[in-house]
Amino acid sequence: MVRSLRVARQTAVKARTQAINALKGLLITAPDELREQLEGLSTTKLVRQAAALDPGTLASPTAAATLALSGLARRYQQLDAEISLLTGTLDQLTATAAPKLRNLLGVGPDSAAALLITAGDNWQRLHSEAAFAALCGSSPVEASSGKTRRHRLNRGGDRQANAALHRIVIVRLRWHQPTRDYAARRTTEGKTRKEIIRCLKRYVAREIFAVLRQTDENLTNAA
């Protein structure tokens, strides 16, 4: 259920982005009267005003541009409503399938869905915390050279799960004081931001693995 809804949501988000990019791109070359009317507006106001445009009779370039802009704006609105519906449904499903996961700071419906899908597709590989970290591409990779010893970000693993861990870390770097303190301490030690995020993703993977192992639901069915 989660997998199907997330696929639908991802494609809708992509289509919505394409629609607003096309609308803004078309506005650049639109006739002056349309450009002056819509230029400089926020995305929300731009979509609302463009959707309300009336092209009238298609007898001029201005009328054609008006029809195109209003069509793109209405498409954006339809996709936005679809995304809101799918997000709300994913919110309910993930909260039911893994309430402890959703209670973790920074874990929203989409991130929870991505992690549940990864765990459900690879449940036989969840035999240890290190295996789950490698599965999510958050395990440390040796990148030492000469006398310098360091690790780099892992570019392998499930990229959707890795992106979910990244979003969680970014949220915590903004709102979670212990995470902010950790980042400040590692910065003073000479760590780069990428290295700090790599370490934090590994810590988050450990936390999420413990929660997934505690859940009462079968991960395969949940995903």
Coordinates of C-alpha atoms in Angstrom, one line a residue:
M1 CA 0.0 0.0 0.0
V2 CA 2.7 2.4 1.0
R3 CA 4.8 1.6 -2.1
S4 CA 1.9 2.2 -4.5
L5 CA 0.9 5.5 -3.0
R6 CA 4.5 6.8 -2.8
V7 CA 5.0 6.0 -6.5
A8 CA 1.8 7.9 -7.3
R9 CA 2.9 10.8 -5.1
Q10 CA 6.4 11.0 -6.6
T11 CA 5.1 11.2 -10.2
A12 CA 2.6 13.8 -9.2
V13 CA 5.3 15.9 -7.5
K14 CA 7.5 15.6 -10.6
A15 CA 4.6 16.6 -12.9
R16 CA 3.7 19.6 -10.6
T17 CA 7.3 20.8 -10.8
Q18 CA 7.2 20.5 -14.6
A19 CA 3.9 22.4 -14.8
I20 CA 5.1 25.4 -12.7
N21 CA 8.5 25.5 -14.6
A22 CA 6.6 25.5 -17.9
L23 CA 4.3 28.3 -16.6
K24 CA 7.1 30.5 -15.5
G25 CA 9.1 29.8 -18.7
L26 CA 6.1 30.7 -20.9
L27 CA 5.6 33.9 -18.9
I28 CA 9.0 35.1 -19.9
T29 CA 8.1 35.2 -23.5
A30 CA 4.4 36.1 -23.1
P31 CA 3.0 39.4 -24.5
D32 CA 3.7 42.5 -22.4
E33 CA 0.2 42.8 -21.0
L34 CA 0.3 39.3 -19.6
R35 CA 3.8 39.6 -18.2
E36 CA 3.0 42.9 -16.5
Q37 CA -0.1 41.4 -14.9
L38 CA 1.7 38.2 -13.6
E39 CA 5.3 39.1 -13.2
G40 CA 6.8 39.2 -9.7
L41 CA 4.1 37.2 -8.0
S42 CA 4.7 34.4 -5.6
T43 CA 4.1 30.9 -6.9
T44 CA 0.7 30.6 -5.0
K45 CA -0.5 34.0 -6.3
L46 CA 0.8 33.3 -9.8
V47 CA -1.0 30.0 -10.0
R48 CA -4.3 31.4 -8.7
Q49 CA -4.3 34.4 -11.0
A50 CA -3.2 32.5 -14.0
A51 CA -5.9 29.9 -13.5
A52 CA -8.5 32.6 -13.5
L53 CA -7.4 34.1 -16.8
D54 CA -10.0 34.0 -19.6
P55 CA -8.5 33.7 -23.1
G56 CA -11.7 34.5 -24.9
T57 CA -11.6 34.0 -28.7
L58 CA -8.3 32.5 -29.9
A59 CA -7.6 35.2 -32.4
S60 CA -4.2 36.6 -31.2
P61 CA -0.9 35.5 -29.7
T62 CA -2.1 37.0 -26.4
A63 CA -5.2 34.8 -26.3
A64 CA -3.1 31.7 -27.1
A65 CA -0.6 32.5 -24.3
T66 CA -3.5 33.2 -21.9
L67 CA -5.0 29.8 -22.7
A68 CA -1.7 28.1 -22.2
L69 CA -1.0 29.8 -18.9
S70 CA -4.4 29.2 -17.5
G71 CA -4.2 25.5 -18.5
L72 CA -0.8 25.0 -16.9
A73 CA -2.0 26.8 -13.7
R74 CA -5.1 24.6 -13.5
R75 CA -2.9 21.5 -14.0
Y76 CA -0.7 22.7 -11.1
Q77 CA -3.8 23.1 -8.9
Q78 CA -5.1 19.6 -9.7
L79 CA -1.7 18.0 -9.1
D80 CA -1.3 20.0 -5.8
A81 CA -4.7 18.6 -4.6
E82 CA -3.7 15.1 -5.6
I83 CA -0.4 15.4 -3.8
S84 CA -2.1 16.6 -0.6
L85 CA -4.5 13.7 -0.7
L86 CA -1.7 11.1 -1.2
T87 CA 0.4 12.7 1.5
G88 CA -2.5 12.6 4.0
T89 CA -3.1 8.9 3.1
L90 CA 0.6 8.1 3.5
D91 CA 0.6 9.9 6.8
Q92 CA -2.2 7.6 8.1
L93 CA -0.7 4.4 6.7
T94 CA 2.9 5.0 8.0
A95 CA 1.6 6.1 11.4
T96 CA -0.4 2.8 11.6
A97 CA 2.4 0.6 10.3
A98 CA 5.2 2.1 12.3
P99 CA 4.1 4.6 14.9
K100 CA 7.4 4.6 16.7
L101 CA 9.2 5.4 13.5
R102 CA 6.9 8.3 12.9
N103 CA 7.5 9.6 16.4
L104 CA 11.2 10.1 15.7
L105 CA 12.2 13.7 15.2
G106 CA 12.4 14.6 11.5
V107 CA 10.6 11.5 10.2
G108 CA 7.6 12.7 8.1
P109 CA 5.2 10.6 6.0
D110 CA 7.4 10.5 2.8
S111 CA 10.7 9.7 4.7
A112 CA 8.9 7.0 6.7
A113 CA 7.4 5.5 3.6
A114 CA 10.8 5.4 1.9
L115 CA 12.4 3.6 4.9
L116 CA 9.5 1.2 5.3
I117 CA 9.7 0.3 1.6
T118 CA 13.4 -0.3 1.8
A119 CA 13.1 -2.4 4.9
G120 CA 10.1 -4.4 3.5
D121 CA 11.9 -5.1 0.3
N122 CA 15.1 -6.3 2.1
W123 CA 13.8 -7.7 5.3
Q124 CA 16.2 -10.7 5.0
R125 CA 19.1 -8.3 5.1
L126 CA 18.1 -6.6 8.3
H127 CA 20.2 -8.9 10.5
S128 CA 22.3 -6.1 12.0
E129 CA 22.5 -2.4 12.5
A130 CA 25.6 -2.3 10.2
A131 CA 23.8 -4.2 7.4
F132 CA 20.9 -1.7 7.6
A133 CA 23.3 1.2 7.4
A134 CA 25.0 -0.3 4.4
L135 CA 21.6 -0.9 2.8
C136 CA 20.8 2.8 3.2
G137 CA 24.2 3.9 1.9
S138 CA 25.1 5.5 5.2
S139 CA 28.0 3.2 6.3
P140 CA 31.4 4.8 6.4
V141 CA 33.7 4.2 3.3
E142 CA 37.5 4.4 3.8
A143 CA 39.0 7.3 2.0
S144 CA 42.4 7.6 3.7
S145 CA 45.4 8.8 1.8
G146 CA 49.0 8.8 3.2
K147 CA 49.0 10.0 6.8
T148 CA 45.4 11.3 6.5
R149 CA 42.7 9.0 7.8
R150 CA 39.2 9.9 6.9
H151 CA 35.9 8.4 5.6
R152 CA 33.6 9.6 2.9
L153 CA 29.9 9.4 2.1
N154 CA 28.8 6.0 0.8
R155 CA 27.4 6.4 -2.7
G156 CA 25.9 2.9 -2.7
G157 CA 22.8 1.4 -1.2
D158 CA 19.2 2.4 -1.6
R159 CA 19.2 6.0 -2.7
Q160 CA 15.6 6.6 -1.7
A161 CA 16.4 5.5 1.9
N162 CA 19.6 7.5 1.8
A163 CA 17.7 10.6 0.8
A164 CA 15.2 10.0 3.6
L165 CA 18.1 9.8 6.1
H166 CA 19.5 13.0 4.6
R167 CA 16.2 14.9 5.1
I168 CA 16.0 13.7 8.7
V169 CA 19.5 14.9 9.4
I170 CA 18.9 18.3 7.8
V171 CA 15.7 18.8 10.0
R172 CA 17.6 17.8 13.1
L173 CA 20.5 20.1 12.3
R174 CA 18.0 22.9 12.3
W175 CA 15.7 22.0 15.2
H176 CA 17.4 19.4 17.4
Q177 CA 19.8 21.1 19.9
P178 CA 21.9 17.9 20.7
T179 CA 22.4 17.4 16.9
R180 CA 23.4 21.1 16.5
D181 CA 25.9 20.7 19.4
Y182 CA 27.4 17.6 17.9
A183 CA 27.8 19.4 14.6
A184 CA 29.5 22.3 16.3
R185 CA 31.9 20.0 18.2
R186 CA 32.9 18.1 15.1
T187 CA 33.4 21.3 13.2
T188 CA 35.9 22.5 15.8
E189 CA 37.7 19.1 15.3
G190 CA 38.2 19.9 11.6
K191 CA 35.3 17.9 10.1
T192 CA 33.7 19.2 7.0
R193 CA 29.9 19.6 6.7
K194 CA 29.7 16.5 4.4
E195 CA 31.7 14.4 6.9
I196 CA 29.4 15.6 9.7
I197 CA 26.3 14.7 7.8
R198 CA 27.8 11.3 6.9
C199 CA 28.3 10.6 10.6
L200 CA 24.8 11.9 11.6
K201 CA 23.2 9.7 8.9
R202 CA 25.0 6.7 10.4
Y203 CA 23.6 7.6 13.9
V204 CA 20.1 8.1 12.5
A205 CA 20.3 4.7 10.7
R206 CA 21.2 3.1 14.0
E207 CA 18.2 4.7 15.7
I208 CA 15.8 3.8 12.9
F209 CA 17.0 0.2 12.8
A210 CA 16.3 -0.2 16.5
V211 CA 12.8 1.1 15.9
L212 CA 12.1 -1.1 12.9
R213 CA 13.2 -4.2 14.9
Q214 CA 10.7 -3.2 17.6
T215 CA 7.7 -2.8 15.3
D216 CA 5.0 -5.4 15.6
E217 CA 4.0 -5.2 11.9
N218 CA 5.5 -7.3 9.3
L219 CA 7.7 -5.0 7.2
T220 CA 7.0 -6.9 4.0
N221 CA 3.3 -6.3 4.3
A222 CA 3.8 -2.7 5.5
A223 CA 5.7 -1.9 2.4

